[in-house]
PDB file of C-alpha atoms in Angstrom:
ATOM      1  CA  MET H   1      84.231  87.549  93.156  1.00  0.00           C
ATOM      2  CA  LYS H   2      86.743  84.839  92.265  1.00  0.00           C
ATOM      3  CA  ILE H   3      90.068  84.419  94.017  1.00  0.00           C
ATOM      4  CA  GLY H   4      93.185  83.102  92.306  1.00  0.00           C
ATOM      5  CA  TYR H   5      96.678  82.032  93.301  1.00  0.00           C
ATOM      6  CA  LYS H   6      99.727  83.316  91.425  1.00  0.00           C
ATOM      7  CA  LEU H   7     102.171  80.640  90.346  1.00  0.00           C
ATOM      8  CA  ALA H   8     105.477  82.509  90.288  1.00  0.00           C
ATOM      9  CA  ALA H   9     107.306  80.730  87.489  1.00  0.00           C
ATOM     10  CA  GLU H  10     110.362  82.942  88.087  1.00  0.00           C
ATOM     11  CA  ALA H  11     110.734  81.661  91.642  1.00  0.00           C
ATOM     12  CA  PHE H  12     110.001  77.916  91.446  1.00  0.00           C
ATOM     13  CA  GLY H  13     110.768  74.933  89.245  1.00  0.00           C
ATOM     14  CA  PRO H  14     108.103  73.154  87.204  1.00  0.00           C
ATOM     15  CA  ALA H  15     107.352  70.238  89.545  1.00  0.00           C
ATOM     16  CA  GLU H  16     107.007  72.643  92.483  1.00  0.00           C
ATOM     17  CA  LEU H  17     104.602  74.851  90.536  1.00  0.00           C
ATOM     18  CA  VAL H  18     102.389  71.862  89.784  1.00  0.00           C
ATOM     19  CA  ARG H  19     102.476  70.858  93.454  1.00  0.00           C
ATOM     20  CA  GLN H  20     101.435  74.359  94.514  1.00  0.00           C
ATOM     21  CA  ALA H  21      98.556  74.345  92.009  1.00  0.00           C
ATOM     22  CA  VAL H  22      97.254  71.087  93.487  1.00  0.00           C
ATOM     23  CA  LEU H  23      97.454  72.609  96.988  1.00  0.00           C
ATOM     24  CA  ALA H  24      95.677  75.740  95.744  1.00  0.00           C
ATOM     25  CA  GLU H  25      92.789  73.641  94.455  1.00  0.00           C
ATOM     26  CA  GLN H  26      92.548  71.828  97.791  1.00  0.00           C
ATOM     27  CA  ALA H  27      92.587  75.175  99.648  1.00  0.00           C
ATOM     28  CA  GLY H  28      89.588  76.481  97.693  1.00  0.00           C
ATOM     29  CA  PHE H  29      91.152  78.891  95.211  1.00  0.00           C
ATOM     30  CA  ASP H  30      89.053  79.379  92.089  1.00  0.00           C
ATOM     31  CA  PHE H  31      91.937  79.588  89.646  1.00  0.00           C
ATOM     32  CA  VAL H  32      95.709  79.637  89.295  1.00  0.00           C
ATOM     33  CA  GLU H  33      97.506  82.114  87.077  1.00  0.00           C
ATOM     34  CA  ILE H  34     101.060  81.536  85.868  1.00  0.00           C
ATOM     35  CA  SER H  35     103.579  84.027  84.507  1.00  0.00           C
ATOM     36  CA  ASP H  36     104.984  83.183  81.066  1.00  0.00           C
ATOM     37  CA  HIS H  37     108.645  84.260  81.175  1.00  0.00           C
ATOM     38  CA  PHE H  38     111.859  83.280  79.469  1.00  0.00           C
ATOM     39  CA  HIS H  39     113.981  84.999  82.179  1.00  0.00           C
ATOM     40  CA  PRO H  40     113.242  85.615  85.850  1.00  0.00           C
ATOM     41  CA  TRP H  41     113.082  89.227  87.002  1.00  0.00           C
ATOM     42  CA  LEU H  42     116.148  88.707  89.234  1.00  0.00           C
ATOM     43  CA  ASP H  43     118.876  86.099  89.024  1.00  0.00           C
ATOM     44  CA  ASN H  44     118.322  85.071  92.631  1.00  0.00           C
ATOM     45  CA  GLN H  45     114.803  83.954  91.803  1.00  0.00           C
ATOM     46  CA  GLY H  46     116.560  81.224  89.877  1.00  0.00           C
ATOM     47  CA  HIS H  47     113.822  79.750  87.684  1.00  0.00           C
ATOM     48  CA  SER H  48     111.826  80.192  84.499  1.00  0.00           C
ATOM     49  CA  PRO H  49     110.267  76.945  83.248  1.00  0.00           C
ATOM     50  CA  PHE H  50     108.094  76.779  80.136  1.00  0.00           C
ATOM     51  CA  ALA H  51     104.670  77.869  81.373  1.00  0.00           C
ATOM     52  CA  TRP H  52     102.655  75.907  78.804  1.00  0.00           C
ATOM     53  CA  THR H  53     104.188  72.586  79.815  1.00  0.00           C
ATOM     54  CA  VAL H  54     103.495  73.376  83.466  1.00  0.00           C
ATOM     55  CA  LEU H  55      99.866  74.241  82.684  1.00  0.00           C
ATOM     56  CA  GLY H  56      99.384  70.944  80.857  1.00  0.00           C
ATOM     57  CA  ALA H  57     100.668  69.048  83.874  1.00  0.00           C
ATOM     58  CA  ILE H  58      98.393  71.051  86.169  1.00  0.00           C
ATOM     59  CA  ALA H  59      95.400  70.302  83.959  1.00  0.00           C
ATOM     60  CA  ALA H  60      96.174  66.589  84.302  1.00  0.00           C
ATOM     61  CA  ARG H  61      96.646  66.753  88.089  1.00  0.00           C
ATOM     62  CA  THR H  62      93.571  68.852  88.997  1.00  0.00           C
ATOM     63  CA  GLU H  63      89.826  68.566  88.495  1.00  0.00           C
ATOM     64  CA  ARG H  64      88.113  71.846  89.373  1.00  0.00           C
ATOM     65  CA  ILE H  65      90.509  74.773  89.513  1.00  0.00           C
ATOM     66  CA  GLU H  66      90.641  77.108  86.519  1.00  0.00           C
ATOM     67  CA  LEU H  67      93.942  77.937  84.774  1.00  0.00           C
ATOM     68  CA  ALA H  68      95.210  81.155  83.211  1.00  0.00           C
ATOM     69  CA  THR H  69      98.339  82.655  81.727  1.00  0.00           C
ATOM     70  CA  GLY H  70      99.257  85.907  83.386  1.00  0.00           C
ATOM     71  CA  VAL H  71     100.254  86.906  80.792  1.00  0.00           C
ATOM     72  CA  THR H  72     101.598  85.580  77.460  1.00  0.00           C
ATOM     73  CA  CYS H  73     102.970  87.874  74.779  1.00  0.00           C
ATOM     74  CA  PRO H  74     101.748  86.412  71.441  1.00  0.00           C
ATOM     75  CA  THR H  75     103.762  88.684  69.121  1.00  0.00           C
ATOM     76  CA  ILE H  76     107.554  88.305  69.247  1.00  0.00           C
ATOM     77  CA  ARG H  77     108.836  85.269  71.144  1.00  0.00           C
ATOM     78  CA  TYR H  78     105.750  83.392  69.967  1.00  0.00           C
ATOM     79  CA  HIS H  79     103.822  83.767  66.735  1.00  0.00           C
ATOM     80  CA  PRO H  80     100.098  84.109  67.495  1.00  0.00           C
ATOM     81  CA  ALA H  81      99.341  80.968  65.474  1.00  0.00           C
ATOM     82  CA  ILE H  82     101.354  78.970  68.030  1.00  0.00           C
ATOM     83  CA  ILE H  83      99.445  80.549  70.898  1.00  0.00           C
ATOM     84  CA  ALA H  84      96.105  79.885  69.171  1.00  0.00           C
ATOM     85  CA  GLN H  85      97.084  76.226  68.915  1.00  0.00           C
ATOM     86  CA  ALA H  86      98.487  76.027  72.480  1.00  0.00           C
ATOM     87  CA  ALA H  87      95.432  77.678  74.053  1.00  0.00           C
ATOM     88  CA  ALA H  88      93.003  75.476  72.146  1.00  0.00           C
ATOM     89  CA  THR H  89      94.913  72.359  73.218  1.00  0.00           C
ATOM     90  CA  LEU H  90      95.005  73.444  76.855  1.00  0.00           C
ATOM     91  CA  ALA H  91      91.289  74.222  76.807  1.00  0.00           C
ATOM     92  CA  LEU H  92      90.638  70.650  75.626  1.00  0.00           C
ATOM     93  CA  LEU H  93      92.987  69.084  78.185  1.00  0.00           C
ATOM     94  CA  SER H  94      91.464  71.080  81.052  1.00  0.00           C
ATOM     95  CA  ASP H  95      87.842  70.520  80.019  1.00  0.00           C
ATOM     96  CA  GLY H  96      87.265  74.215  79.437  1.00  0.00           C
ATOM     97  CA  ARG H  97      89.044  75.530  82.538  1.00  0.00           C
ATOM     98  CA  PHE H  98      91.583  77.705  80.712  1.00  0.00           C
ATOM     99  CA  THR H  99      91.697  81.496  80.201  1.00  0.00           C
ATOM    100  CA  LEU H 100      94.268  82.929  77.789  1.00  0.00           C
ATOM    101  CA  GLY H 101      95.833  86.015  79.353  1.00  0.00           C
ATOM    102  CA  VAL H 102      97.762  88.093  76.814  1.00  0.00           C
ATOM    103  CA  GLY H 103      99.732  91.333  76.794  1.00  0.00           C
ATOM    104  CA  SER H 104     102.278  93.315  74.816  1.00  0.00           C
ATOM    105  CA  GLY H 105     105.185  91.769  76.744  1.00  0.00           C
ATOM    106  CA  GLU H 106     108.440  92.874  78.322  1.00  0.00           C
ATOM    107  CA  ARG H 107     111.850  93.284  76.727  1.00  0.00           C
ATOM    108  CA  LEU H 108     113.143  90.917  79.454  1.00  0.00           C
ATOM    109  CA  ASN H 109     111.520  87.968  77.683  1.00  0.00           C
ATOM    110  CA  GLU H 110     110.959  89.035  74.088  1.00  0.00           C
ATOM    111  CA  HIS H 111     114.420  90.244  73.030  1.00  0.00           C
ATOM    112  CA  VAL H 112     115.862  86.751  73.389  1.00  0.00           C
ATOM    113  CA  VAL H 113     114.810  85.668  69.880  1.00  0.00           C
ATOM    114  CA  GLY H 114     116.794  88.501  68.297  1.00  0.00           C
ATOM    115  CA  ARG H 115     113.900  90.353  66.693  1.00  0.00           C
ATOM    116  CA  GLY H 116     114.226  93.487  68.817  1.00  0.00           C
ATOM    117  CA  TYR H 117     111.572  95.035  71.032  1.00  0.00           C
ATOM    118  CA  PRO H 118     109.529  97.851  69.503  1.00  0.00           C
ATOM    119  CA  ALA H 119     108.171 101.060  71.011  1.00  0.00           C
ATOM    120  CA  VAL H 120     104.849 100.952  72.802  1.00  0.00           C
ATOM    121  CA  ALA H 121     102.695 102.148  69.869  1.00  0.00           C
ATOM    122  CA  GLU H 122     104.001  99.355  67.672  1.00  0.00           C
ATOM    123  CA  ARG H 123     103.568  96.837  70.483  1.00  0.00           C
ATOM    124  CA  HIS H 124      99.881  97.748  70.610  1.00  0.00           C
ATOM    125  CA  GLU H 125      99.596  97.310  66.856  1.00  0.00           C
ATOM    126  CA  LEU H 126     101.255  93.920  67.142  1.00  0.00           C
ATOM    127  CA  LEU H 127      98.951  92.845  69.947  1.00  0.00           C
ATOM    128  CA  ARG H 128      95.861  93.843  67.959  1.00  0.00           C
ATOM    129  CA  GLU H 129      97.048  91.875  64.917  1.00  0.00           C
ATOM    130  CA  ALA H 130      97.927  88.874  67.106  1.00  0.00           C
ATOM    131  CA  LEU H 131      94.446  88.794  68.608  1.00  0.00           C
ATOM    132  CA  GLU H 132      92.895  89.082  65.168  1.00  0.00           C
ATOM    133  CA  ILE H 133      94.957  86.072  64.039  1.00  0.00           C
ATOM    134  CA  ILE H 134      94.038  84.015  67.110  1.00  0.00           C
ATOM    135  CA  ARG H 135      90.335  84.794  66.654  1.00  0.00           C
ATOM    136  CA  LEU H 136      90.587  83.985  62.945  1.00  0.00           C
ATOM    137  CA  LEU H 137      92.190  80.588  63.549  1.00  0.00           C
ATOM    138  CA  TRP H 138      89.626  79.756  66.217  1.00  0.00           C
ATOM    139  CA  ARG H 139      86.877  80.087  63.590  1.00  0.00           C
ATOM    140  CA  GLY H 140      88.198  76.866  62.050  1.00  0.00           C
ATOM    141  CA  GLY H 141      89.327  76.049  58.562  1.00  0.00           C
ATOM    142  CA  TYR H 142      92.430  77.176  56.704  1.00  0.00           C
ATOM    143  CA  ARG H 143      93.165  80.854  57.243  1.00  0.00           C
ATOM    144  CA  SER H 144      95.572  83.488  55.957  1.00  0.00           C
ATOM    145  CA  TYR H 145      96.243  86.983  57.250  1.00  0.00           C
ATOM    146  CA  GLU H 146      98.250  89.912  55.949  1.00  0.00           C
ATOM    147  CA  GLY H 147      98.868  92.604  58.549  1.00  0.00           C
ATOM    148  CA  LYS H 148     101.219  95.534  58.925  1.00  0.00           C
ATOM    149  CA  HIS H 149     103.496  93.471  61.162  1.00  0.00           C
ATOM    150  CA  LEU H 150     102.258  89.874  61.248  1.00  0.00           C
ATOM    151  CA  ARG H 151     101.351  87.318  58.619  1.00  0.00           C
ATOM    152  CA  LEU H 152      99.632  83.960  58.526  1.00  0.00           C
ATOM    153  CA  GLU H 153      99.812  81.607  55.544  1.00  0.00           C
ATOM    154  CA  ASP H 154      97.214  78.879  54.939  1.00  0.00           C
ATOM    155  CA  ALA H 155      97.117  77.727  58.580  1.00  0.00           C
ATOM    156  CA  ARG H 156      94.537  75.695  60.474  1.00  0.00           C
ATOM    157  CA  VAL H 157      94.150  74.678  64.107  1.00  0.00           C
ATOM    158  CA  PHE H 158      92.651  71.209  63.860  1.00  0.00           C
ATOM    159  CA  ASP H 159      91.854  70.553  67.537  1.00  0.00           C
ATOM    160  CA  LEU H 160      89.389  73.229  68.679  1.00  0.00           C
ATOM    161  CA  PRO H 161      87.191  73.015  71.779  1.00  0.00           C
ATOM    162  CA  ASP H 162      83.425  73.436  71.421  1.00  0.00           C
ATOM    163  CA  GLU H 163      83.694  76.425  73.773  1.00  0.00           C
ATOM    164  CA  LEU H 164      86.661  78.644  73.019  1.00  0.00           C
ATOM    165  CA  PRO H 165      88.794  79.896  75.934  1.00  0.00           C
ATOM    166  CA  PRO H 166      88.154  83.485  77.023  1.00  0.00           C
ATOM    167  CA  ILE H 167      90.919  85.988  76.368  1.00  0.00           C
ATOM    168  CA  ALA H 168      91.964  88.409  79.126  1.00  0.00           C
ATOM    169  CA  VAL H 169      93.999  91.356  77.808  1.00  0.00           C
ATOM    170  CA  ALA H 170      96.582  93.117  79.992  1.00  0.00           C
ATOM    171  CA  VAL H 171      95.930  96.860  80.091  1.00  0.00           C
ATOM    172  CA  SER H 172      97.707  99.939  81.390  1.00  0.00           C
ATOM    173  CA  GLY H 173      96.007 102.848  79.577  1.00  0.00           C
ATOM    174  CA  LYS H 174      93.415 103.861  77.005  1.00  0.00           C
ATOM    175  CA  ALA H 175      95.077 102.225  73.988  1.00  0.00           C
ATOM    176  CA  SER H 176      95.354  98.769  75.532  1.00  0.00           C
ATOM    177  CA  THR H 177      91.950  99.125  77.203  1.00  0.00           C
ATOM    178  CA  ALA H 178      90.355  99.719  73.815  1.00  0.00           C
ATOM    179  CA  ILE H 179      92.005  96.535  72.495  1.00  0.00           C
ATOM    180  CA  ALA H 180      90.705  94.577  75.503  1.00  0.00           C
ATOM    181  CA  ALA H 181      87.162  95.834  74.945  1.00  0.00           C
ATOM    182  CA  GLU H 182      87.176  95.108  71.207  1.00  0.00           C
ATOM    183  CA  LEU H 183      89.092  91.835  70.948  1.00  0.00           C
ATOM    184  CA  GLY H 184      89.157  90.380  74.473  1.00  0.00           C
ATOM    185  CA  ASP H 185      86.693  88.845  76.887  1.00  0.00           C
ATOM    186  CA  ALA H 186      88.236  90.235  80.093  1.00  0.00           C
ATOM    187  CA  LEU H 187      90.961  92.596  81.252  1.00  0.00           C
ATOM    188  CA  PHE H 188      94.068  92.087  83.326  1.00  0.00           C
ATOM    189  CA  ALA H 189      95.986  94.634  85.397  1.00  0.00           C
ATOM    190  CA  THR H 190      98.579  94.887  88.151  1.00  0.00           C
ATOM    191  CA  ASP H 191      97.673  98.283  89.638  1.00  0.00           C
ATOM    192  CA  PRO H 192      94.440  99.389  91.372  1.00  0.00           C
ATOM    193  CA  ASP H 193      94.038 102.265  88.911  1.00  0.00           C
ATOM    194  CA  PRO H 194      90.418 103.479  89.325  1.00  0.00           C
ATOM    195  CA  GLU H 195      90.274 104.614  85.679  1.00  0.00           C
ATOM    196  CA  ILE H 196      90.959 101.254  84.018  1.00  0.00           C
ATOM    197  CA  VAL H 197      87.668  99.400  84.530  1.00  0.00           C
ATOM    198  CA  PRO H 198      85.486 102.467  83.723  1.00  0.00           C
ATOM    199  CA  GLN H 199      87.514 103.014  80.530  1.00  0.00           C
ATOM    200  CA  TYR H 200      87.009  99.359  79.641  1.00  0.00           C
ATOM    201  CA  ARG H 201      83.253  99.588  80.229  1.00  0.00           C
ATOM    202  CA  ALA H 202      83.008 102.858  78.280  1.00  0.00           C
ATOM    203  CA  ALA H 203      84.768 101.193  75.334  1.00  0.00           C
ATOM    204  CA  GLY H 204      82.175  98.409  75.335  1.00  0.00           C
ATOM    205  CA  GLY H 205      83.948  95.809  77.464  1.00  0.00           C
ATOM    206  CA  SER H 206      81.684  93.720  79.663  1.00  0.00           C
ATOM    207  CA  GLY H 207      83.941  90.938  80.962  1.00  0.00           C
ATOM    208  CA  PRO H 208      85.568  90.394  84.354  1.00  0.00           C
ATOM    209  CA  GLY H 209      88.674  92.227  85.569  1.00  0.00           C
ATOM    210  CA  TYR H 210      91.731  90.346  86.816  1.00  0.00           C
ATOM    211  CA  ALA H 211      94.214  92.048  89.158  1.00  0.00           C
ATOM    212  CA  GLU H 212      97.244  90.872  91.114  1.00  0.00           C
ATOM    213  CA  VAL H 213      97.326  91.729  94.829  1.00  0.00           C
ATOM    214  CA  PRO H 214     100.872  92.004  96.306  1.00  0.00           C
ATOM    215  CA  LEU H 215     101.205  89.939  99.472  1.00  0.00           C
ATOM    216  CA  ALA H 216     104.043  88.374 101.441  1.00  0.00           C
ATOM    217  CA  TRP H 217     103.130  85.850 104.115  1.00  0.00           C
ATOM    218  CA  ALA H 218     105.360  84.821 106.998  1.00  0.00           C
ATOM    219  CA  PRO H 219     104.683  84.488 110.726  1.00  0.00           C
ATOM    220  CA  ASP H 220     106.146  87.960 111.289  1.00  0.00           C
ATOM    221  CA  GLU H 221     106.149  91.145 109.233  1.00  0.00           C
ATOM    222  CA  HIS H 222     109.926  91.576 109.018  1.00  0.00           C
ATOM    223  CA  THR H 223     110.575  88.060 107.679  1.00  0.00           C
ATOM    224  CA  ALA H 224     107.861  88.521 105.059  1.00  0.00           C
ATOM    225  CA  ALA H 225     109.138  91.933 103.997  1.00  0.00           C
ATOM    226  CA  GLN H 226     112.726  90.712 103.706  1.00  0.00           C
ATOM    227  CA  ALA H 227     111.648  87.842 101.477  1.00  0.00           C
ATOM    228  CA  ALA H 228     109.715  90.201  99.206  1.00  0.00           C
ATOM    229  CA  LEU H 229     112.644  92.628  99.151  1.00  0.00           C
ATOM    230  CA  GLU H 230     115.021  89.844  98.103  1.00  0.00           C
ATOM    231  CA  THR H 231     112.930  88.398  95.245  1.00  0.00           C
ATOM    232  CA  THR H 232     110.113  90.791  94.311  1.00  0.00           C
ATOM    233  CA  ARG H 233     111.432  94.348  94.652  1.00  0.00           C
ATOM    234  CA  TRP H 234     111.209  94.628  90.853  1.00  0.00           C
ATOM    235  CA  ALA H 235     107.432  95.046  91.311  1.00  0.00           C
ATOM    236  CA  LEU H 236     108.000  98.566  92.664  1.00  0.00           C
ATOM    237  CA  THR H 237     109.707  99.842  89.509  1.00  0.00           C
ATOM    238  CA  GLY H 238     106.483 100.588  87.623  1.00  0.00           C
ATOM    239  CA  TRP H 239     105.369  99.320  84.247  1.00  0.00           C
ATOM    240  CA  LYS H 240     107.498 101.670  82.123  1.00  0.00           C
ATOM    241  CA  VAL H 241     110.650 100.236  83.731  1.00  0.00           C
ATOM    242  CA  MET H 242     109.352  96.657  83.942  1.00  0.00           C
ATOM    243  CA  SER H 243     108.582  96.563  80.227  1.00  0.00           C
ATOM    244  CA  GLU H 244     111.893  97.992  79.018  1.00  0.00           C
ATOM    245  CA  LEU H 245     114.840  96.449  80.904  1.00  0.00           C
ATOM    246  CA  PRO H 246     116.480  93.531  79.061  1.00  0.00           C
ATOM    247  CA  ASN H 247     117.938  91.193  81.689  1.00  0.00           C
ATOM    248  CA  PRO H 248     117.781  90.267  85.391  1.00  0.00           C
ATOM    249  CA  VAL H 249     121.054  92.087  86.065  1.00  0.00           C
ATOM    250  CA  ASN H 250     119.404  95.322  84.941  1.00  0.00           C
ATOM    251  CA  PHE H 251     116.510  94.827  87.350  1.00  0.00           C
ATOM    252  CA  ASP H 252     118.987  94.123  90.121  1.00  0.00           C
ATOM    253  CA  ALA H 253     120.710  97.458  89.402  1.00  0.00           C
ATOM    254  CA  ALA H 254     117.446  99.365  89.030  1.00  0.00           C
ATOM    255  CA  THR H 255     116.130  98.182  92.398  1.00  0.00           C
ATOM    256  CA  GLY H 256     119.258  98.588  94.498  1.00  0.00           C
ATOM    257  CA  THR H 257     117.760 101.476  96.483  1.00  0.00           C
ATOM    258  CA  VAL H 258     114.448  99.770  97.347  1.00  0.00           C
ATOM    259  CA  ARG H 259     114.118  99.529 101.141  1.00  0.00           C
ATOM    260  CA  GLU H 260     112.121  97.322 103.484  1.00  0.00           C
ATOM    261  CA  GLU H 261     109.932 100.357 104.236  1.00  0.00           C
ATOM    262  CA  ASP H 262     109.009 100.548 100.550  1.00  0.00           C
ATOM    263  CA  ILE H 263     108.012  96.897 100.554  1.00  0.00           C
ATOM    264  CA  LEU H 264     105.887  97.335 103.663  1.00  0.00           C
ATOM    265  CA  GLU H 265     104.054 100.232 102.047  1.00  0.00           C
ATOM    266  CA  HIS H 266     103.272  98.298  98.872  1.00  0.00           C
ATOM    267  CA  PHE H 267     102.823  94.707 100.111  1.00  0.00           C
ATOM    268  CA  ALA H 268     100.688  93.108 102.795  1.00  0.00           C
ATOM    269  CA  CYS H 269     103.470  91.584 104.906  1.00  0.00           C
ATOM    270  CA  GLY H 270     103.145  89.161 107.794  1.00  0.00           C
ATOM    271  CA  SER H 271     100.252  87.153 109.186  1.00  0.00           C
ATOM    272  CA  ASP H 272      97.619  89.770 110.039  1.00  0.00           C
ATOM    273  CA  PRO H 273      94.643  88.913 107.809  1.00  0.00           C
ATOM    274  CA  GLU H 274      93.231  92.434 108.111  1.00  0.00           C
ATOM    275  CA  ARG H 275      96.376  93.896 106.531  1.00  0.00           C
ATOM    276  CA  HIS H 276      96.026  91.512 103.604  1.00  0.00           C
ATOM    277  CA  VAL H 277      92.387  92.461 103.171  1.00  0.00           C
ATOM    278  CA  ALA H 278      93.279  96.155 103.379  1.00  0.00           C
ATOM    279  CA  VAL H 279      95.782  95.812 100.515  1.00  0.00           C
ATOM    280  CA  ALA H 280      93.166  93.984  98.413  1.00  0.00           C
ATOM    281  CA  GLN H 281      90.399  96.539  99.031  1.00  0.00           C
ATOM    282  CA  PRO H 282      91.638  99.210  96.546  1.00  0.00           C
ATOM    283  CA  TYR H 283      91.479  96.652  93.743  1.00  0.00           C
ATOM    284  CA  VAL H 284      87.865  95.913  94.595  1.00  0.00           C
ATOM    285  CA  ASP H 285      87.133  99.634  94.802  1.00  0.00           C
ATOM    286  CA  ALA H 286      88.667 100.008  91.319  1.00  0.00           C
ATOM    287  CA  GLY H 287      86.168  97.473  89.956  1.00  0.00           C
ATOM    288  CA  PHE H 288      88.230  94.281  89.704  1.00  0.00           C
ATOM    289  CA  ASP H 289      86.391  91.042  90.490  1.00  0.00           C
ATOM    290  CA  ARG H 290      89.118  88.425  89.901  1.00  0.00           C
ATOM    291  CA  LEU H 291      91.735  88.922  92.615  1.00  0.00           C
ATOM    292  CA  VAL H 292      95.029  87.059  92.263  1.00  0.00           C
ATOM    293  CA  MET H 293      96.922  86.475  95.504  1.00  0.00           C
ATOM    294  CA  MET H 294     100.592  87.117  94.591  1.00  0.00           C
ATOM    295  CA  ASN H 295     102.505  85.817  97.583  1.00  0.00           C
ATOM    296  CA  SER H 296     106.174  86.804  97.761  1.00  0.00           C
ATOM    297  CA  GLY H 297     106.765  85.336 101.196  1.00  0.00           C
ATOM    298  CA  PRO H 298     109.285  82.546 101.876  1.00  0.00           C
ATOM    299  CA  ASP H 299     106.795  79.724 102.560  1.00  0.00           C
ATOM    300  CA  PRO H 300     104.164  78.955  99.895  1.00  0.00           C
ATOM    301  CA  ASP H 301     102.641  76.120 101.905  1.00  0.00           C
ATOM    302  CA  GLY H 302     102.262  78.374 104.921  1.00  0.00           C
ATOM    303  CA  PHE H 303     100.594  81.031 102.796  1.00  0.00           C
ATOM    304  CA  ILE H 304      98.155  78.577 101.184  1.00  0.00           C
ATOM    305  CA  ASP H 305      97.175  77.278 104.620  1.00  0.00           C
ATOM    306  CA  PHE H 306      96.845  80.860 105.913  1.00  0.00           C
ATOM    307  CA  TYR H 307      94.613  81.693 102.960  1.00  0.00           C
ATOM    308  CA  ARG H 308      92.388  78.683 103.626  1.00  0.00           C
ATOM    309  CA  ARG H 309      92.058  79.428 107.346  1.00  0.00           C
ATOM    310  CA  GLU H 310      92.067  83.225 107.477  1.00  0.00           C
ATOM    311  CA  LEU H 311      91.636  84.876 104.081  1.00  0.00           C
ATOM    312  CA  ASP H 312      89.224  82.931 101.889  1.00  0.00           C
ATOM    313  CA  SER H 313      85.966  84.090 103.448  1.00  0.00           C
ATOM    314  CA  ARG H 314      87.267  87.625 104.062  1.00  0.00           C
ATOM    315  CA  MET H 315      88.351  88.096 100.445  1.00  0.00           C
ATOM    316  CA  ARG H 316      85.076  86.761  99.098  1.00  0.00           C
ATOM    317  CA  GLN H 317      83.109  89.186 101.217  1.00  0.00           C
ATOM    318  CA  LEU H 318      84.912  92.250  99.853  1.00  0.00           C
ATOM    319  CA  ARG H 319      82.698  94.856  98.214  1.00  0.00           C
ATOM    320  CA  PRO H 320      83.482  98.327  96.900  1.00  0.00           C
ATOM    321  CA  SER H 321      83.811 100.833  99.739  1.00  0.00           C
ATOM    322  CA  GLY H 322      80.489 102.479 100.405  1.00  0.00           C
ATOM    323  CA  ALA H 323      78.520  99.811  98.535  1.00  0.00           C
TER     324      ALA H 323
END
């Protein structure tokens, strides 16, 4: 079991994200995972720095903690050749501490370059081709590729690490799980769906499973829940909504009826460590072994200290129920 800390790039500026990553390393987290957005989910989150620049700064400021994107879409806003180059560079700068998390993206971030946002079947085709291009470039030498959607012309990534970064593929169903098993080294999910990891194993996948655990720390439950309601209520919309809405104003409208009671049901709110462990347990039962603490509370320093004092040993001792 490895435990990670979610760097919420929609909620904090770049210098603050680097500072939190340094604190996370000091607190004993195994890795940090950063969202790669162009827009925040909600305007009141107020931020969306370039994740790759932030990761480079974190690599320079830390020594042990692993780094991951959670996740990058390598198909529309970026061409996969750029991501192949960026990931290889970051692996070198971090001395092999980087994992490339990829997914099929959200309209929120991808429509901004004016190329549209395709239906889900085409997004899966794009993701497959993107991973094929990244793998091809990581073999070294000049490479070309002619796909249904994506092309590569006589390109080479010159700076490649001796050990290539693992690729974790975001999954939500059988189609994406098959891509993760075939072209990835790990899987990434946001829901404790008990079918995902078995599907991944059945398709031949053998890598670890990353999952984000929704938490909100504050000294009292109400303060924590109100903070999550203000900035993170978008998480309750479900993936079909999260992937399709184009701008923060749309997420604001779509979540206008979310109540504090809904937040309390979904998130571990407050300072009771047993509640936080209870929310994490279904992810362990579902087979995930890389748990990402996604704190939506108002005080990141307080949460990191709470994790160090109260949660670290409890989270590491989690085992599937009945095991």
